[in-house]
Structure formats: C-alpha cells, structure tokens
Coordinates of C-alpha atoms in Angstrom, one line a residue:
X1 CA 15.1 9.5 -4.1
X2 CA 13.7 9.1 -7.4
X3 CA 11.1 6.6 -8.8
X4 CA 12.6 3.9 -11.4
X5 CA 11.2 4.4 -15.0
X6 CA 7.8 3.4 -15.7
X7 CA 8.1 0.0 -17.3
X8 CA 6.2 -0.1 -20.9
X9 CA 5.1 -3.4 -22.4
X10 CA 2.7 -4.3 -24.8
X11 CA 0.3 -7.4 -25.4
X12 CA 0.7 -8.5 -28.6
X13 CA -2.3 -9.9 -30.9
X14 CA -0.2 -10.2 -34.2
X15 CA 3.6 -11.7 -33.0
X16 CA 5.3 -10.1 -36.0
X17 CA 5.4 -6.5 -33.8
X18 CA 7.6 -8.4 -31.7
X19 CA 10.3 -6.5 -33.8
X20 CA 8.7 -3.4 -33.7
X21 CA 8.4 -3.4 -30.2
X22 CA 12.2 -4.5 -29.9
X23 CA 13.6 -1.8 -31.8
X24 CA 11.0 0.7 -30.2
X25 CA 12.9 -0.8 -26.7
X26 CA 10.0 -2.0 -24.6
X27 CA 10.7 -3.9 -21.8
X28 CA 8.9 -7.1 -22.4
X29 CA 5.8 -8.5 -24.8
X30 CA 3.0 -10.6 -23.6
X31 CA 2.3 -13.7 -26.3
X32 CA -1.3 -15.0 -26.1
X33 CA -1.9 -18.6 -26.3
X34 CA -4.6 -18.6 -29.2
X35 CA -4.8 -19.4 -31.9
X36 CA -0.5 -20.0 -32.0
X37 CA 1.0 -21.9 -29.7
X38 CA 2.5 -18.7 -27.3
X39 CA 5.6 -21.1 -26.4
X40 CA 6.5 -22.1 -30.1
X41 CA 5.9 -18.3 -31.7
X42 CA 8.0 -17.1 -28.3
X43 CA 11.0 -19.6 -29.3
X44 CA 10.9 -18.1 -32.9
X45 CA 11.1 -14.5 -31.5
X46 CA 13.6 -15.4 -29.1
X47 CA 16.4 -15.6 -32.5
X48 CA 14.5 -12.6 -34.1
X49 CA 14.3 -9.8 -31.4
X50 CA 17.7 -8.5 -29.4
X51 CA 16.4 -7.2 -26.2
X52 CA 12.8 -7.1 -25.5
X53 CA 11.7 -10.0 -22.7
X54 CA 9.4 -12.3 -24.4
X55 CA 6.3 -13.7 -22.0
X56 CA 4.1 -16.4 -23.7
X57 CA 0.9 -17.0 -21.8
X58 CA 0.5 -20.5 -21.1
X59 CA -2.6 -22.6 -19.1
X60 CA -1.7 -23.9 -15.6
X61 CA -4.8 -25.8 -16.2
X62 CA -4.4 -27.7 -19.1
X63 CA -0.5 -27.9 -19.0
X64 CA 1.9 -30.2 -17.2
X65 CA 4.7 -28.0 -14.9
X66 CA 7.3 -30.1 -16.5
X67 CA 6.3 -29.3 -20.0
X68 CA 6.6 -26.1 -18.9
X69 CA 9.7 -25.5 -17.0
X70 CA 11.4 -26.7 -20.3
X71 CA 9.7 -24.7 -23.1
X72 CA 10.7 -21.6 -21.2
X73 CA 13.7 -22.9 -19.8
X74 CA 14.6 -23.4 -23.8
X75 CA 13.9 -19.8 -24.5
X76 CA 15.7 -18.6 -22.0
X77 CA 18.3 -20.1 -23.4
X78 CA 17.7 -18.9 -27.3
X79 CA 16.8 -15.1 -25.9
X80 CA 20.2 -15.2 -23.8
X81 CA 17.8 -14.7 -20.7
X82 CA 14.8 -12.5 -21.4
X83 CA 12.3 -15.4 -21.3
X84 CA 8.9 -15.2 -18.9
X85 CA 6.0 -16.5 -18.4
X86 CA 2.4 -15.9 -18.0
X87 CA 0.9 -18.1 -15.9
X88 CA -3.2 -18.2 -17.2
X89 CA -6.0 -19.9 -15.5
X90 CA -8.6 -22.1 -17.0
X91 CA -11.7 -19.5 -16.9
X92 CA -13.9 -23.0 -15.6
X93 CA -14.0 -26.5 -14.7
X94 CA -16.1 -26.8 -17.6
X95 CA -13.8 -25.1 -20.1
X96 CA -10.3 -27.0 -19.2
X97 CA -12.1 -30.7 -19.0
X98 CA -12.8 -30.1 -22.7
X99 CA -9.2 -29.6 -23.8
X100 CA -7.2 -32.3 -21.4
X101 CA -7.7 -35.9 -20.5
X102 CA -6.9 -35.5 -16.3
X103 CA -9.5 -34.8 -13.7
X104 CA -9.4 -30.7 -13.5
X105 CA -9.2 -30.3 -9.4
X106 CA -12.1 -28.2 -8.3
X107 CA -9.9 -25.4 -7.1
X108 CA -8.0 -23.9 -10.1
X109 CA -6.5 -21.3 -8.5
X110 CA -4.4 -23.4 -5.6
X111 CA -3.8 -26.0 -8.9
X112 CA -2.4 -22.6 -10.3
X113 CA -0.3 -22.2 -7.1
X114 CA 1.0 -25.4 -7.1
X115 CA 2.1 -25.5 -10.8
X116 CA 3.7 -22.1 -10.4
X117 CA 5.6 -24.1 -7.1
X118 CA 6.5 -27.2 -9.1
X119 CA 8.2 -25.1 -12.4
X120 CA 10.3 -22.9 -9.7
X121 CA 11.2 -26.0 -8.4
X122 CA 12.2 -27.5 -11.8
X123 CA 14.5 -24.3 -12.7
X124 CA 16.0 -25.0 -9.2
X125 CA 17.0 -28.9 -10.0
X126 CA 19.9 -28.2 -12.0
X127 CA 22.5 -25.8 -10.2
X128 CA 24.8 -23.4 -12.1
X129 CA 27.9 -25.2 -13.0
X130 CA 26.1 -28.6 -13.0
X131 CA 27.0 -29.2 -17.2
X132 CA 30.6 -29.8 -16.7
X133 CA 31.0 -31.3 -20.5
X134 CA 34.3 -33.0 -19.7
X135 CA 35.5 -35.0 -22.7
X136 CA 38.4 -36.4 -21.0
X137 CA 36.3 -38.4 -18.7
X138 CA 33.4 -38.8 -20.4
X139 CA 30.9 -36.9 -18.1
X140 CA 28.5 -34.6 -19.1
X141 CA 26.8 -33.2 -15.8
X142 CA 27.6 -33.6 -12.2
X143 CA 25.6 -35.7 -10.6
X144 CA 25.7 -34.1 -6.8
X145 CA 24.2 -30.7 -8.9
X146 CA 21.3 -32.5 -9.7
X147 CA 18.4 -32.2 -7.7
X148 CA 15.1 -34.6 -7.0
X149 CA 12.7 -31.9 -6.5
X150 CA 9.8 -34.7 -5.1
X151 CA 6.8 -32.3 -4.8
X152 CA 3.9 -33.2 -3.6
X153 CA 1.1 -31.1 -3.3
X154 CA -2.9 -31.4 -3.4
X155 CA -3.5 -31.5 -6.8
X156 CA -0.4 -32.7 -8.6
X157 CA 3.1 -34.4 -8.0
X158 CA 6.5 -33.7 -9.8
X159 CA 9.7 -36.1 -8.7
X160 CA 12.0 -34.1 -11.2
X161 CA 14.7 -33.3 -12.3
X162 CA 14.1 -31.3 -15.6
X163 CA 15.9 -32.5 -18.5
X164 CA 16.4 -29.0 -19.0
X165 CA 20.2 -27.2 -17.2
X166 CA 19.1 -24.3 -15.2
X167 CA 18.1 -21.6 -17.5
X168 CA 20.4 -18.1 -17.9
X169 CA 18.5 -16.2 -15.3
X170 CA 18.0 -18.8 -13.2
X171 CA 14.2 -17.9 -12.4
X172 CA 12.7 -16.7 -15.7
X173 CA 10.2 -14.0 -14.9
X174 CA 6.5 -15.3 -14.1
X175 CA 3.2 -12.8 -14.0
X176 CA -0.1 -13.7 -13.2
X177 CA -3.3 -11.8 -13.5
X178 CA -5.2 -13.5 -10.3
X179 CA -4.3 -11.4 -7.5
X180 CA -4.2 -14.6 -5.1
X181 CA -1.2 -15.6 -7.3
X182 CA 0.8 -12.7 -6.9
X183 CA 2.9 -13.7 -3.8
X184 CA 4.7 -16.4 -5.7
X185 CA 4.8 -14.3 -8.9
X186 CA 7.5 -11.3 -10.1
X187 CA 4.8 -9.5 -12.2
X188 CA 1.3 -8.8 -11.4
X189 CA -0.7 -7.9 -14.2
X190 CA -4.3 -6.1 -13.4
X191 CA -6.3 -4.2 -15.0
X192 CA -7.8 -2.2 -12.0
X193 CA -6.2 1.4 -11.2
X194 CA -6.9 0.9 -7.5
X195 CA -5.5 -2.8 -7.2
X196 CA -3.0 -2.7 -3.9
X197 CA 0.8 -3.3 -3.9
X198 CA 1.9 -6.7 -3.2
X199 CA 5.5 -6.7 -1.5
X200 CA 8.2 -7.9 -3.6
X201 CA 5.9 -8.2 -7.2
X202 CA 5.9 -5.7 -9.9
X203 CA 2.6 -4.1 -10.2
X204 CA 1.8 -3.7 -13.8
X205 CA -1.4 -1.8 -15.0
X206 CA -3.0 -3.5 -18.5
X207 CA -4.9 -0.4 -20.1
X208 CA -6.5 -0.2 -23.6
X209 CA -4.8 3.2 -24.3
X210 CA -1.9 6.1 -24.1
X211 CA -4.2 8.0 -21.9
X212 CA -3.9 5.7 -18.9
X213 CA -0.5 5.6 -18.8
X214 CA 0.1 9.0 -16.5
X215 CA -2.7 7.8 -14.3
X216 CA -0.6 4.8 -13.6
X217 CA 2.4 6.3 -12.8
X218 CA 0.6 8.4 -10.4
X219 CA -1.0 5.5 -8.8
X220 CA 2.5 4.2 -8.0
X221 CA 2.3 1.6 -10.6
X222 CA 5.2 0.0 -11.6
X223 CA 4.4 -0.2 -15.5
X224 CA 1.7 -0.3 -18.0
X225 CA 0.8 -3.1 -20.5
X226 CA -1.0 -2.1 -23.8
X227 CA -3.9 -3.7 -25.2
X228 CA -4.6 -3.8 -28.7
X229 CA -1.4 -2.0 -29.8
X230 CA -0.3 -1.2 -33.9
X231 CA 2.9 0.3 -34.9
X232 CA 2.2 3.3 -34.2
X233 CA 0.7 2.8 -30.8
X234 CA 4.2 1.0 -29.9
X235 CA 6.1 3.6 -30.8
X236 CA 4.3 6.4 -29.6
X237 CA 4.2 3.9 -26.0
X238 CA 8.0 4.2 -26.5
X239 CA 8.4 7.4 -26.8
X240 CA 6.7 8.2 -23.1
X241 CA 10.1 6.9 -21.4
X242 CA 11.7 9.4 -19.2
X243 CA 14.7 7.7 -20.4
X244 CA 16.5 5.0 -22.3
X245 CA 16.8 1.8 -20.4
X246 CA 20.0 1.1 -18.8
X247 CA 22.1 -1.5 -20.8
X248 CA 20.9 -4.7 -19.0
X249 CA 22.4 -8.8 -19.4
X250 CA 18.6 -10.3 -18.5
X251 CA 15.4 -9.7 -18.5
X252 CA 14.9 -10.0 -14.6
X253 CA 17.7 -7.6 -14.7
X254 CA 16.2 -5.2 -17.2
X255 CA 12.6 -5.3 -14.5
X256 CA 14.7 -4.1 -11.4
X257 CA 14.1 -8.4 -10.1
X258 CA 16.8 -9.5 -7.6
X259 CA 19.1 -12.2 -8.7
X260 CA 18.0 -15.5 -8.4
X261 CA 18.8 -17.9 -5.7
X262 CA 19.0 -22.0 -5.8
X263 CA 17.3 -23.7 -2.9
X264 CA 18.8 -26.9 -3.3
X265 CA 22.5 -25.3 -3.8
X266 CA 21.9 -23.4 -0.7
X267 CA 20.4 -26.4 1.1
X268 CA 23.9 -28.6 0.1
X269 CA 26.2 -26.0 1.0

C-alpha cells in the first residue's frame, strides 16, 4: 500500500501570500495572531482564496470558547469549509493576566483542554438540518436540533448554544502545538523530527527550510509546515508534491480527516 502525499503548508508572516499559496495549491496556511487579528485577516482570505484551508492562530488563554466557535464557525461558512484553527497557549500566567480581565487558572494547558472541549461542543449544538427557514410558518430553526451543551469543567463553564448553525464541515480542523493537546486535536504541529505518532492526529513537522522536508517524509510524517516562506519558497514547496491533490469539497476532506459526527444528534436518535 502506498503512503498518502506529504501534506505541504506554510506559516504565513505577511497574509497577502495567502493567494500565492492558493494558486501554488497548498493544503492549508497558518495565520498568526500578531500584530492582525488572525480571525478577521482569515475571514478576508476566506472570499479571496479558492482552495487552500485557512488556520488562524488564536489564544485559548485570553479568548472565550464561544467567541471562538463563531469566528471560525463564520469562516467556515465564507471558505465553503476549509476553515481551522490553531489553538495557542498563553506562554505564562504572567503574560495572559496582562491582556484579559479573568483570573488566568494556574494550569493553562488543561484550560487549553477544556476550551478545545467547550468549542467542539459548540459546533455540535446546532445539528445539520436544524435551519429549516420555513416562510409559510414563520420558523426559522427547529427547536428539538438545538442543543444546550451545559459544560462544566475546572476552569470554565459554557451553557450554549452557539448563535452560530453548525458550520459546513461540521468539526473545522483544530492543531495544536502542545503535545498534551494532541488527543483532542486533528493536527499536531511540532517542530521536533523525533516527536512520536499520536493515533488518529496528523503529525505535521514545522521546519525553517526545503531541506527538511525529505527528512520528514522519511520519519513518517504526515506533512511539513514552512517557516518564514516568500514566493518563491511557496512555490518551490509546491513543486515537491508527488502529485496534484485530489479534487476535495472540505478541508477536513482535502487532510485525509474522517467525517464529522454530532454527539447530541446521535444521543436523540
């Protein structure tokens, strides 16, 4: 059996390669959250690009989950489903009390893991279908598709639902970079060559140049994320692919990702 195509990405420190990297037909962008707001510059790239996925990096630190389901929920919806997410951690304690107005928990990792719980939870609240937009009786959603979520965890609690319907892919793809995150993530992202598989997450190596791609493809990587990347480093990133990417309708599609399920539509069926 043979391996599935290296997956190529690129971080991006100026958004307007977005385009370049769309045309060059990279699988997905990472959007750093300084000194843009990655969410905002990722819902203007969502109407500009046609097919690579678009991951803004936002704080589970300094952010609400709710706020969050619904700005990538939203571009989801613009992209016509090739929205992510990176979910960042606050570096300290120190560092997130000076940008919010909450007590930080001690722990920002399991804060991390509980935000990451809360916003999959959120996507899950609406079920497909839910928007029913009937004119002739006046109702807009149906109510027995819309979902409480009422988490409570250590550090946070989220009654839900999202004023957002569920977005196109259901689960927009989340990576993470702390490797105690990765169980509840679709992409891990890591810059160390001899970082071990994780069942069921995309192992995805960040490197600072061309030459480390072949060494992760050897290393069983799934896919390579370039730092620091011009025009010309895109393209000549694109032109490594074994082959052209298979026509794909999503972005979880487009990574190999399984279909996502609804808990609470399993749960009332």
């Amino acid at each position: 059996m043979t391996s599935p195509p290296l997956l190529l990405a690129a971080a991006l420190d100026d958004p307007r390669l977005a385009a370049v990297a769309d045309d060059a037909g990279l699988d997905f962008v990472t959007l750093a959250d300084d000194p843009l707001d990655a969410t905002l510059v990722a819902a203007r790239l969502a109407a500009r690009t046609r097919r690579v996925g678009l991951l803004p990096g936002v704080s589970t630190t300094t952010t609400e989950p709710f706020h969050v389901s619904t700005a990538i929920a939203t571009i989801d919806f613009v992209s016509g489903g090739r929205a992510g997410w990176v979910a960042e951690v606050a570096p300290s304690r120190d560092d997130a009390d000076a940008q919010v107005t909450w007590d930080v928990p001690g722990n920002l990792v399991s804060d991390a893991r509980e935000h990451l719980e809360a916003v999959r939870r959120l996507w899950d609240s609406w079920e497909d279908g839910a928007e029913i937009r009937d004119t002739t009786t006046d109702r807009f959603v149906d109510r027995e598709r819309v979902h409480h979520i009422n988490y409570v965890g250590e550090h946070l609690a989220v009654r839900g639902p999202s004023i957002t319907p569920r977005p196109p892919q259901g689960q927009p793809v989340i990576a993470v970079r702390e490797r105690a995150l990765a169980a509840g993530a679709d992409l891990w992202l890591t810059p160390d060559p001899g970082a071990p598989a994780v069942d069921g997450v995309l192992r995805i190596l960040e490197v600072a140049g061309l030459d480390a791609v072949d060494a992760a493809r050897d290393a069983g990587f799934d896919g390579v994320l370039l730092h620091g990347a011009d025009v010309d480093a895109l393209a000549a990133l694109a032109a490594l692919r074994s082959a052209p990417p298979a026509p794909a309708a999503s972005l979880r599609e487009r990574l190999g990702l399984p279909p996502a399920t609804n808990r609470y539509a399993k749960a009332a069926a």
